[in-house]
Short mmCIF file of C-alpha atoms in Angstrom, two decimals:
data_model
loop_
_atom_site.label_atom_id
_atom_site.label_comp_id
_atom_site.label_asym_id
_atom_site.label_seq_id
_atom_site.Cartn_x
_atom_site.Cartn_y
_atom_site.Cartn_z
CA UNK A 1 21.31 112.54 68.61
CA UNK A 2 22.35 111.17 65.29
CA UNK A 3 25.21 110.35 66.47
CA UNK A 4 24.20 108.44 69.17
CA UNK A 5 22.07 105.76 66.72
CA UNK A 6 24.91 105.64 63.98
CA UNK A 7 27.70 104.66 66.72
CA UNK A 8 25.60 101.78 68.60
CA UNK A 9 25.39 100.10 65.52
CA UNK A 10 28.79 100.04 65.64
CA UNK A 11 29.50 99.55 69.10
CA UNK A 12 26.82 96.65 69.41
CA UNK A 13 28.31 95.15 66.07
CA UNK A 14 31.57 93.71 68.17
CA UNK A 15 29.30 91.45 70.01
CA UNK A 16 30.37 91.86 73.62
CA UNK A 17 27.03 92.97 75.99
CA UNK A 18 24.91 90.50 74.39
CA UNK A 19 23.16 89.23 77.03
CA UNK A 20 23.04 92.81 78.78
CA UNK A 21 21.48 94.49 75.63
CA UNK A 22 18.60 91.62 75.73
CA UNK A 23 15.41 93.06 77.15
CA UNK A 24 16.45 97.15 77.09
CA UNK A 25 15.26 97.80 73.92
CA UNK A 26 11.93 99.29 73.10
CA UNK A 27 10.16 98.99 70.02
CA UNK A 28 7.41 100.75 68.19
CA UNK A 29 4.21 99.07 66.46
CA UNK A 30 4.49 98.06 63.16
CA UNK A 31 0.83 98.40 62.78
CA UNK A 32 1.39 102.61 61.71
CA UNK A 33 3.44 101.09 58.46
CA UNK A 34 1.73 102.54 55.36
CA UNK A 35 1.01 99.36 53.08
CA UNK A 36 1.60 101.57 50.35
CA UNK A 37 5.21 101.46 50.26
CA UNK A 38 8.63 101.51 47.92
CA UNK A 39 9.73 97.97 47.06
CA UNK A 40 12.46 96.31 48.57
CA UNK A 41 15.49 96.76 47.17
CA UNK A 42 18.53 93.75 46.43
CA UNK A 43 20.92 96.48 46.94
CA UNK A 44 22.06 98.30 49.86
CA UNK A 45 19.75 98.96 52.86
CA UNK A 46 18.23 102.50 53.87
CA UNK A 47 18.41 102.97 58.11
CA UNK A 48 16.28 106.14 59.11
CA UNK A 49 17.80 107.77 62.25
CA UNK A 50 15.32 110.24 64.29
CA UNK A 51 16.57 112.03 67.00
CA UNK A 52 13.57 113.23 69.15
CA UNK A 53 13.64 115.88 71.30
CA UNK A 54 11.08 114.98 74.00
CA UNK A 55 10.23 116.36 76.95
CA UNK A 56 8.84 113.64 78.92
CA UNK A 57 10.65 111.15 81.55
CA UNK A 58 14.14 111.57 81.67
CA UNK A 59 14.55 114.28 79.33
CA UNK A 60 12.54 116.98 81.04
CA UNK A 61 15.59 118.44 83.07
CA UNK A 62 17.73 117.96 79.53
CA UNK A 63 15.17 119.72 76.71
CA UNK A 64 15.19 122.94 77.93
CA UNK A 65 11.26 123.31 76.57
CA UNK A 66 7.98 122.76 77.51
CA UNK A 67 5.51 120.49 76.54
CA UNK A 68 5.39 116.58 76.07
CA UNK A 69 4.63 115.90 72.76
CA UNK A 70 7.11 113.83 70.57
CA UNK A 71 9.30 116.12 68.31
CA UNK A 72 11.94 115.04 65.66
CA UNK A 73 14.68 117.50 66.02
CA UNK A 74 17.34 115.89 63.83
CA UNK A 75 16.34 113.38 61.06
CA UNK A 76 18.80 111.47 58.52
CA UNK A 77 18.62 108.45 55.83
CA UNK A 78 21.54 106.62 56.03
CA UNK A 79 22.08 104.67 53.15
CA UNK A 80 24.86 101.38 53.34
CA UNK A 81 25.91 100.23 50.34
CA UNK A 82 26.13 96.39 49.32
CA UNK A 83 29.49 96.63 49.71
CA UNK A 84 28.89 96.90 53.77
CA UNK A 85 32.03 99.34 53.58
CA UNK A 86 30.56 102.50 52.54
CA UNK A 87 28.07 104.42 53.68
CA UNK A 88 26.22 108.27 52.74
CA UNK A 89 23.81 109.69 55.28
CA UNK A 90 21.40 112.42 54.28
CA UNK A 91 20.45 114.77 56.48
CA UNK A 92 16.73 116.16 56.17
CA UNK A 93 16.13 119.54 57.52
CA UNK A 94 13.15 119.38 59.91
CA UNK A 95 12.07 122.47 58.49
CA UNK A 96 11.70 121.34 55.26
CA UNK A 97 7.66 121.74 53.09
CA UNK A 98 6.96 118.44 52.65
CA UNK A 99 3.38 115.96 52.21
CA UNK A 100 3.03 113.81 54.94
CA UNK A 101 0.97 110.59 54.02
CA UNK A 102 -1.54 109.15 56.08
CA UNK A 103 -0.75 107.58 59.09
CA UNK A 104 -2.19 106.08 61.87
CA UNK A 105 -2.64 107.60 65.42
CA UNK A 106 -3.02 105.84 68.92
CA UNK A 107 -6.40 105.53 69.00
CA UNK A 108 -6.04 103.28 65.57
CA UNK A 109 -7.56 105.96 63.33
CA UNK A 110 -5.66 107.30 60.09
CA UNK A 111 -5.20 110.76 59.34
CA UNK A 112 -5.99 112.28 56.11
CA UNK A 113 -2.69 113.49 54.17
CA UNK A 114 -0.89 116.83 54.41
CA UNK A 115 -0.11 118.67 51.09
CA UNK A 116 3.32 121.08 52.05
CA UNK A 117 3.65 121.25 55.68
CA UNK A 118 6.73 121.07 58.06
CA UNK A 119 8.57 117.57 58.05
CA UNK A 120 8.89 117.49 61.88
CA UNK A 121 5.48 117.70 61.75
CA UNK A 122 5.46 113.82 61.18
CA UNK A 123 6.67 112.84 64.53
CA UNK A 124 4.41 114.57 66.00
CA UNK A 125 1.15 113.16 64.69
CA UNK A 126 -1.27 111.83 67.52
CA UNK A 127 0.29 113.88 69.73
CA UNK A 128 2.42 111.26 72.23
CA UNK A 129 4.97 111.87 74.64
CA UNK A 130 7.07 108.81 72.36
CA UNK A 131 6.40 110.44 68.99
CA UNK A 132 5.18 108.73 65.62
CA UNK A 133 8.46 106.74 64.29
CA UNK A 134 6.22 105.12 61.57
CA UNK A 135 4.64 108.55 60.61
CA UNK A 136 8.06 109.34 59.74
CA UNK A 137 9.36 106.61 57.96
CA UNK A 138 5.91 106.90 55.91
CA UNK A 139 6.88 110.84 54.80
CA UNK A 140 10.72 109.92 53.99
CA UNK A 141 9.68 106.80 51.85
CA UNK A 142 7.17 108.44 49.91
CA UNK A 143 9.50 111.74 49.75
CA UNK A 144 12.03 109.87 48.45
CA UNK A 145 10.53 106.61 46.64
CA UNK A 146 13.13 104.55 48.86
CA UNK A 147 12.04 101.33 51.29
CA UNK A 148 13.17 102.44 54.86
CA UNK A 149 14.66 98.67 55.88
CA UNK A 150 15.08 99.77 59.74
CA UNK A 151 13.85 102.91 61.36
CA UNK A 152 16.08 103.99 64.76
CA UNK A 153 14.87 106.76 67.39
CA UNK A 154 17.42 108.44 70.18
CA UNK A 155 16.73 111.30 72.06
CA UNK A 156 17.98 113.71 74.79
CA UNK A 157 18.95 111.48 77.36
CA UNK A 158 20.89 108.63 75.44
CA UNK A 159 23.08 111.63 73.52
CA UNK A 160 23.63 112.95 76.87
CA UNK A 161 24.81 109.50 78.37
CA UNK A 162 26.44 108.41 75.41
CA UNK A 163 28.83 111.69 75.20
CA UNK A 164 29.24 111.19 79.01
CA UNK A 165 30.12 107.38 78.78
CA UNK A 166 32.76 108.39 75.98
CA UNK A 167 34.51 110.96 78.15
CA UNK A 168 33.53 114.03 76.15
CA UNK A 169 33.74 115.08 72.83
CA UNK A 170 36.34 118.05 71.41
CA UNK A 171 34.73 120.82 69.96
CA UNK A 172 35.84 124.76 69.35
CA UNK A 173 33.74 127.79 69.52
CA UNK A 174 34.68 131.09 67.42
CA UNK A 175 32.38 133.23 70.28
CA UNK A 176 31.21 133.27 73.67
CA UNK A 177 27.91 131.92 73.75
CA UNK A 178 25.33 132.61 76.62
CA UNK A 179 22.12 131.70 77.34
CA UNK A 180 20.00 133.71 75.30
CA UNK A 181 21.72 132.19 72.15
CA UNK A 182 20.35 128.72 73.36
CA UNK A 183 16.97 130.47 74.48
CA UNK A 184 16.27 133.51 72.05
CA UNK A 185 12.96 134.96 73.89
CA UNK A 186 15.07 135.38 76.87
CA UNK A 187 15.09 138.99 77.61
CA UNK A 188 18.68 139.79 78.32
CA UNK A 189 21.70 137.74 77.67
CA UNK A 190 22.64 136.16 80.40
CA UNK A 191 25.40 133.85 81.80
CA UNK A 192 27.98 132.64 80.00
CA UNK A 193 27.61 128.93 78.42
CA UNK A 194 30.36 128.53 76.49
CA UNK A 195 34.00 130.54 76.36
CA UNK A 196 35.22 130.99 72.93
CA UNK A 197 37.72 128.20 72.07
CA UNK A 198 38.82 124.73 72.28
CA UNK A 199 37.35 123.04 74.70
CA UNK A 200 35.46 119.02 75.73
CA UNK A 201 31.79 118.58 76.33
CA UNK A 202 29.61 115.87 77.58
CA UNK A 203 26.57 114.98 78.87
CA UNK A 204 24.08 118.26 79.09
CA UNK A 205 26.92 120.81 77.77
CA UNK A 206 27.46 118.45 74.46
CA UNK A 207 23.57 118.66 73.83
CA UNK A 208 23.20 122.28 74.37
CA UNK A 209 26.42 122.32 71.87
CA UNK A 210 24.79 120.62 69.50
CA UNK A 211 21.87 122.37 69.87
CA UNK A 212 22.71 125.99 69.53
CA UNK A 213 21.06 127.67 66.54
CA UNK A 214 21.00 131.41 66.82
CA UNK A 215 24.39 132.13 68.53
CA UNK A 216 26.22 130.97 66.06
CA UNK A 217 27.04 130.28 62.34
CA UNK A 218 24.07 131.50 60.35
CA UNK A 219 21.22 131.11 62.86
CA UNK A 220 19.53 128.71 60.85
CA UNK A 221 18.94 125.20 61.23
CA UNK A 222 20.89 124.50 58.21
CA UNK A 223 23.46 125.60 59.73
CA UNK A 224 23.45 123.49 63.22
CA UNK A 225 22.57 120.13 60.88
CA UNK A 226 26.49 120.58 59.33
CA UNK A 227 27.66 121.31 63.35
CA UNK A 228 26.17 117.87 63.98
CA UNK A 229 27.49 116.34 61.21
CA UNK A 230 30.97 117.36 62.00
CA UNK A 231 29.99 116.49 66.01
CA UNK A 232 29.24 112.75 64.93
CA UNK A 233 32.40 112.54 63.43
CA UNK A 234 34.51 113.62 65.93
CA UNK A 235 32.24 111.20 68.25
CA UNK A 236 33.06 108.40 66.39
CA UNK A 237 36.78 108.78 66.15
CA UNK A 238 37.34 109.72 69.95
CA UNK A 239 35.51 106.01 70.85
CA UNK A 240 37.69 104.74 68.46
CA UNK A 241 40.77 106.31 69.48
CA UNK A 242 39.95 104.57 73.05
CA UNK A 243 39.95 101.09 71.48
CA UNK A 244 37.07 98.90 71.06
CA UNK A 245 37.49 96.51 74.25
CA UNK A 246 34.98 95.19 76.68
CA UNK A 247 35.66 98.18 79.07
CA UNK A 248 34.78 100.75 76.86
CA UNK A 249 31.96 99.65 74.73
CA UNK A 250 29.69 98.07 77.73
CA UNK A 251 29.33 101.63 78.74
CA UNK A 252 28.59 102.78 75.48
CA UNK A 253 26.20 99.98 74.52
CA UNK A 254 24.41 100.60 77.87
CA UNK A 255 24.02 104.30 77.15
CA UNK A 256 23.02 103.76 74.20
CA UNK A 257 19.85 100.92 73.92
CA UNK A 258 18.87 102.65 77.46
CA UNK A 259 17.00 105.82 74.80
CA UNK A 260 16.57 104.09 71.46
CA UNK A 261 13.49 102.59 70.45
CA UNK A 262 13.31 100.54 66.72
CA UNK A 263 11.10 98.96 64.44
CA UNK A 264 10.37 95.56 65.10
CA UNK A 265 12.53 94.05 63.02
CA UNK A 266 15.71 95.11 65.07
CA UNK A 267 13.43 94.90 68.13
CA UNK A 268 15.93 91.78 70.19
CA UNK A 269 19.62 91.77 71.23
CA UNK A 270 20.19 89.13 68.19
CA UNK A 271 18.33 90.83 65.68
CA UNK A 272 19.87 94.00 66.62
CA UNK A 273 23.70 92.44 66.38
CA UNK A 274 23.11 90.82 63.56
CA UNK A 275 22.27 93.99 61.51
CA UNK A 276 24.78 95.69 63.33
CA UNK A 277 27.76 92.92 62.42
CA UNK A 278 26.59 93.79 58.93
CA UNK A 279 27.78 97.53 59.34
CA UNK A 280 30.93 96.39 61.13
CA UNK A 281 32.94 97.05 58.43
CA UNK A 282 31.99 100.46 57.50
CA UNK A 283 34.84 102.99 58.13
CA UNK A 284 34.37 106.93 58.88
CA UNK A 285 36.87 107.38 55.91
CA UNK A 286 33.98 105.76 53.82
CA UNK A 287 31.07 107.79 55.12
CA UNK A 288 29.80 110.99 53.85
CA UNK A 289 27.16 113.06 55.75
CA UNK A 290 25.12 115.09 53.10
CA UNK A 291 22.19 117.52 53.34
CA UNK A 292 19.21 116.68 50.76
CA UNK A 293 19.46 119.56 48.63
CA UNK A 294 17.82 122.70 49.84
CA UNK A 295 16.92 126.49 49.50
CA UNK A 296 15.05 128.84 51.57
CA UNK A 297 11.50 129.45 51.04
CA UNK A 298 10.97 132.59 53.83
CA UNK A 299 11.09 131.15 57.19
CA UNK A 300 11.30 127.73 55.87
CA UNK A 301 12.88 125.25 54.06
CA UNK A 302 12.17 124.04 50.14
CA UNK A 303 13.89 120.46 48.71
CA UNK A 304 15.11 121.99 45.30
CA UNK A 305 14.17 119.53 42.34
CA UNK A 306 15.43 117.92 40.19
CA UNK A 307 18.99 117.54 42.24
CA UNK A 308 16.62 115.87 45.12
CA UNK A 309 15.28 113.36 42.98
CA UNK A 310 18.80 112.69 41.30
CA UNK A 311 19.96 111.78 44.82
CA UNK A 312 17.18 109.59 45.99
CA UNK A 313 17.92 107.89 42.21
CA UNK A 314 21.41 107.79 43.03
CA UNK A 315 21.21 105.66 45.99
CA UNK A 316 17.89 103.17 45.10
CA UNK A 317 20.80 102.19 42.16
CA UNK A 318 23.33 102.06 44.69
CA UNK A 319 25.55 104.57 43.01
CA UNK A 320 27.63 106.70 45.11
CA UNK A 321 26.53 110.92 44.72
CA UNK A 322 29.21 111.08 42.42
CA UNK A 323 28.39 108.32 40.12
CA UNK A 324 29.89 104.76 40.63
CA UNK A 325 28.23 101.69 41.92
CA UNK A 326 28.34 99.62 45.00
CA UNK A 327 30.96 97.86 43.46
CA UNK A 328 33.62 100.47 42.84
CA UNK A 329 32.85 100.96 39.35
CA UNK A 330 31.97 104.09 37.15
CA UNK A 331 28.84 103.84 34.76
CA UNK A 332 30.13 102.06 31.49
CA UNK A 333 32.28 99.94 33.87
CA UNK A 334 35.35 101.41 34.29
CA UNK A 335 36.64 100.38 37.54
CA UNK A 336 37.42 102.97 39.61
CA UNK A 337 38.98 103.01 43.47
CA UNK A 338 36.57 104.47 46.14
CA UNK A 339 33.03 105.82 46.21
CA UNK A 340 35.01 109.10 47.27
CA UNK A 341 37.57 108.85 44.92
CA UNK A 342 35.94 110.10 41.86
CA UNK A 343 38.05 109.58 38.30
CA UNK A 344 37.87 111.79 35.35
CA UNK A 345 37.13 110.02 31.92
CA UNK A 346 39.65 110.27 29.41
CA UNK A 347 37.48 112.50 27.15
CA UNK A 348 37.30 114.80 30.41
CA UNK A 349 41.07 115.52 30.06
CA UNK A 350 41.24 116.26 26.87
CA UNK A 351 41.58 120.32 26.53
CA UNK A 352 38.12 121.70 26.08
CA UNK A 353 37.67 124.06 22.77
CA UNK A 354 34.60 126.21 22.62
CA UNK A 355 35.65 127.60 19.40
CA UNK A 356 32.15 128.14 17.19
CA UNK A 357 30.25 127.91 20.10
CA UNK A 358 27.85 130.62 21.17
CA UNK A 359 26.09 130.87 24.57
CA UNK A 360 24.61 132.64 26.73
CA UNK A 361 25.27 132.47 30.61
CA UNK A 362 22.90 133.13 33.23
CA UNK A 363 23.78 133.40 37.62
CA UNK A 364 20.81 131.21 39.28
CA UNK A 365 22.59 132.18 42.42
CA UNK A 366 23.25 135.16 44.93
CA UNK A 367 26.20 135.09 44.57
CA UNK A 368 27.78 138.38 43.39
CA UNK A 369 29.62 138.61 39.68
CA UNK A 370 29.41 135.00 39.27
CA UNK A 371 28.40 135.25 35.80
CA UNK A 372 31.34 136.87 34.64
CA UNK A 373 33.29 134.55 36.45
CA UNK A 374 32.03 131.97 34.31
CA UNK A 375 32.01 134.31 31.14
CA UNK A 376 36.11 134.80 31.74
CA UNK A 377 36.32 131.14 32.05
CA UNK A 378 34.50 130.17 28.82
CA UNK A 379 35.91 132.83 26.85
CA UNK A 380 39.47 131.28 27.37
CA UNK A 381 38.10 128.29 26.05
CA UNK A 382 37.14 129.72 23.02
CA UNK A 383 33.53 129.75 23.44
CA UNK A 384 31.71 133.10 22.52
CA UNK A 385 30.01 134.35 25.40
CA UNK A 386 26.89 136.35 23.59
CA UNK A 387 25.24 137.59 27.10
CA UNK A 388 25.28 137.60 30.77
CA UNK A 389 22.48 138.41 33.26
CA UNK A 390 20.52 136.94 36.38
CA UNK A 391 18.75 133.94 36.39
CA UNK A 392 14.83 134.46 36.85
CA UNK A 393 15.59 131.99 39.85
CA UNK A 394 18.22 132.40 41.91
CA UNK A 395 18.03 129.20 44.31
CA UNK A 396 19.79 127.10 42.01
CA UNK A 397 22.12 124.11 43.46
CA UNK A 398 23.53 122.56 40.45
CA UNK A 399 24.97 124.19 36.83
CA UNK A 400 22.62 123.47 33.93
CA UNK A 401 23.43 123.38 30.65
CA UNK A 402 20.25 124.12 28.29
CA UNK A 403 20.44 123.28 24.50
CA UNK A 404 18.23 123.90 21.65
CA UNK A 405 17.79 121.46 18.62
CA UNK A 406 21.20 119.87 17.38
CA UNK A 407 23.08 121.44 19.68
CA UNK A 408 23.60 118.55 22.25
CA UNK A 409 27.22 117.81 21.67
CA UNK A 410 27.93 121.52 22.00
CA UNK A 411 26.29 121.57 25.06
CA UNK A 412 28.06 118.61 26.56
CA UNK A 413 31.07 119.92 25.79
CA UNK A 414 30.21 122.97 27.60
CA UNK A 415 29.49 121.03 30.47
CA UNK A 416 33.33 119.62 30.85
CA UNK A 417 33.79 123.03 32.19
CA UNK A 418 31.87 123.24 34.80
CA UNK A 419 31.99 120.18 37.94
CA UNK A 420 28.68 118.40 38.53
CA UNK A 421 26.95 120.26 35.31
CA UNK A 422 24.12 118.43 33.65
CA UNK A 423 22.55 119.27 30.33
CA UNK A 424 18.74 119.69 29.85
CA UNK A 425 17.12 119.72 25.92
CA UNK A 426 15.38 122.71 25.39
CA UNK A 427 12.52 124.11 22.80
CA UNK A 428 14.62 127.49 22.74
CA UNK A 429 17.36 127.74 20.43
CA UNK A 430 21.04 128.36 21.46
CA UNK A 431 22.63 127.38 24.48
CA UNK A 432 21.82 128.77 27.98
CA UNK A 433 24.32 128.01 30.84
CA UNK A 434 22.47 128.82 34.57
CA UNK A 435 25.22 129.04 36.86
CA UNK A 436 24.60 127.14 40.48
CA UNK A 437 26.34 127.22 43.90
CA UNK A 438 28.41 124.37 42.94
CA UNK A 439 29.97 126.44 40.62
CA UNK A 440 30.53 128.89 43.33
CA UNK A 441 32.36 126.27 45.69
CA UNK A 442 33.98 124.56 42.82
CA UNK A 443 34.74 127.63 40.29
CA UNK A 444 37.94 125.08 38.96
CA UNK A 445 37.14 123.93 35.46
CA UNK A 446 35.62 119.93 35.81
CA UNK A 447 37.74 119.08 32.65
CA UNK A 448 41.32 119.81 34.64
CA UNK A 449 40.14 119.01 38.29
CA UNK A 450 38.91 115.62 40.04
CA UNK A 451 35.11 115.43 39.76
CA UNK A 452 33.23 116.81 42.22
CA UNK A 453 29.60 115.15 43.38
CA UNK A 454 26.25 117.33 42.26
CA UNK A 455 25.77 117.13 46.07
CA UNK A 456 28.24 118.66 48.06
CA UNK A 457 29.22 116.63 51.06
CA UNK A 458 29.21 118.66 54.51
CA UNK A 459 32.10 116.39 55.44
CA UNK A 460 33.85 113.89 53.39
CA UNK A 461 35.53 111.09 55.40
CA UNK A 462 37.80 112.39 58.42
CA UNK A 463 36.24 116.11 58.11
CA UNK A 464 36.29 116.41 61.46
CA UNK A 465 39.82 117.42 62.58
CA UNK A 466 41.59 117.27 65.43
CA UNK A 467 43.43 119.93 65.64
CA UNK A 468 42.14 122.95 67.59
CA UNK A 469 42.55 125.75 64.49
CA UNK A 470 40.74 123.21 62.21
CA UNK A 471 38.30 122.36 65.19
CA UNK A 472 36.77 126.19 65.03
CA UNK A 473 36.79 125.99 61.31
CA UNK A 474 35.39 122.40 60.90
CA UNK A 475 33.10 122.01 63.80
CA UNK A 476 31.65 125.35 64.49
CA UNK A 477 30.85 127.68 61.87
CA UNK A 478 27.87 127.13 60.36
#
């Protein structure tokens, strides 16, 4: 369903439908706003995308569920920079233990807030058929202390039109799928959905593609968010690869604004092609599709701090996720090519020499022999490598690098080492490195590689591939 919002923008951004769009597009009240909210910013503009998964109307024969309450099944903060060229979209598992602020229901009365519950849980307040859209953008802007400029809602039945309208979408399976994997509590397996392989889907078969948590990948929702990712990607390059002319995009348009509803402010044909003009520009090369960073907490999902709050810093600043500004330059500004295009310092290519150094190195991961690994790695640097054990947490995202008093040079030296590190003062002498799963995807030194960003990207740019080999590994395992 993400999809569906991010590539009407576009579409509606070439102007042609005008008239046609005026009058289809439904709006929620303005009236559930929280007053209490993140100021605006000068810089870049934050568009949350909901895609709710309904029941009601035209999406009963589509869900697959029961029950007519509003749900948010796929939720991300898309973040354009000034620049109008460049673009990062944050995915935010619906699972995720969050507090949900107050926020009005139907009847005009405001809930009390919710300390740690499920983020879905948001869209769901007062209990509608059409969801809560401004119980939603409440939670995200006072999760993450950014101003929500325009809120966007799809569900079933515009994905299902809009992948129907485009002629299908490519995807590749690594397994048969049946129908228990898209209904678990089914008692036996049953028919056969999907044959392993390459293979185009639209309209119901691209939402139960999208869909599909347990038969495939990990199981988890974490899992399906990076399928979708990769699914919105391929989306937007196969309307692309049909040309934007009048014949193509009046279907798309239609399909579209038929299931979106958006806040007031893009609530009219002009309003709505305005903002989108303003996107016009904004090339998949130039978008990344992240996943706020995350770690299991039993059956659900925790936001691990501090990297969270780094990225929600990151982009009120209008700083790409790995460090330069809107305007293609590094901090300090040294001008620098793309957002995704990260350049080392000069000091970062100097060799790194550990020699008099002492440290101790910790795994904050679950990832097997990891700390040795690291130990091998700083030893050839000349560092002395005094200890190695397991972290007392092992749900760490991003390398730390602790230091005790005068030691902070040290330290960031240390750092050069390791892509994405960040060193943390500390009351305990000595130096401490806890090992993350950056390290683990990115075990080549940061001093002789390009930079990688603290938050890994699902997909950078054109991820999604083409080709049917790279279709199974890109698009399906999750």
């Amino acid at each position: 369903m993400t999809g569906l919002s991010f590539l009407v923008l576009l579409v509606a951004g070439v102007g042609w439908g005008y008239l046609k769009l005026t009058g289809q597009i439904d709006t929620f009240g303005a009236d559930g706003i929280s007053g209490d909210r993140p100021p605006a910013s000068s810089t870049g503009q934050n568009v949350l995308v909901i895609g709710s998964d309904t029941r009601s109307g035209a999406n009963r024969k589509l869900g697959g569920g029961k029950g007519t309450v509003g749900r948010s099944d796929t939720v991300f903060l898309l973040h354009v920079y000034a620049d109008h060229r460049h673009a990062v979209a944050v995915s935010i598992p619906r699972d995720s233990m969050v507090d949900i602020p107050a926020c009005r229901t139907p009847n005009g009365e405001w809930t009390a807030p919710q300390h740690r519950v499920m983020f879905n849980g948001a869209f769901s307040v007062g209990e509608t058929a059409e969801g809560n859209p401004a119980c939603t953008q409440n939670t995200v802007e006072h999760l993450t202390g950014l101003r929500v400029d325009h809120t966007v809602v799809v569900d079933f039945s515009g994905f299902s039109k809009l992948t129907s309208a485009v002629g299908g979408v490519p995807v590749c399976l690594p397994q048969d799928i049946y129908q228990q994997d898209l209904s678990p509590n089914r008692p036996t397996r049953g028919a056969l959905v999907f044959a392993k392989g390459p293979q185009t889907v639209s309209g119901q078969r691209a939402l139960d593609y999208v869909r599909i948590r347990h038969g495939i990948g990990d199981g988890s929702d974490i899992g399906r968010i990076k399928r979708q990712q990769a699914f919105i990607g391929s989306l937007i390059k196969k309307v692309k690869s049909q040309g934007l002319n009048l014949t193509t995009l009046l279907p798309l348009a239609d399909a579209a604004t038929d299931s979106m509803t958006v806040d007031p402010g893009l609530g009219s044909a002009d309003r709505l092609l305005k903002f989108a003009m303003s996107m016009k520009n904004i090339d998949l090369r130039n978008t990344r599709f992240v996943t706020v960073p995350w770690r299991y907490e039993g059956a659900r999902v925790a936001i691990v701090e501090p990297e969270a709050h780094a990225l929600w810093a990151a982009l009120k600043a209008d700083r790409t996720i790995d460090g330069q500004d809107a305007s293609g330059h590094a901090k300090g500004g040294r001008s620098a090519k793309r957002p995704d295009e990260g350049s080392p310092s000069p000091a970062a290519n100097a060799p790194v020499s550990g020699t008099g150094v002492s440290l101790a190195v910790y795994n904050g991961t679950t990832v097997n022999g990891l700390a040795a690994r690291a130990a091998e790695l700083l030893r050839a640097h000349g560092f002395t490598v005094t200890s190695t054990a397991t972290a007392s947490n092992q749900d760490r995202v991003s390398t730390v690098i602790r230091y005790g008093p005068g030691l902070e040079a040290e330290a960031e030296t240390t750092a050069r080492l390791f892509a994405g590190a960040r060193t943390m003062a500390s009351g305990t002498a000595g130096i401490q490195v806890i090992l993350g799963t950056s390290y683990a995807e990115h075990p080549s030194p940061a001093a002789e590689a390009t930079p990688t960003p603290s938050v890994a990207p699902s997909i950078i740019g054109d991820g999604a591939r083409s080709a049917d080999e790279d279709l199974c590994k890109d698009l399906s395992y999750g």
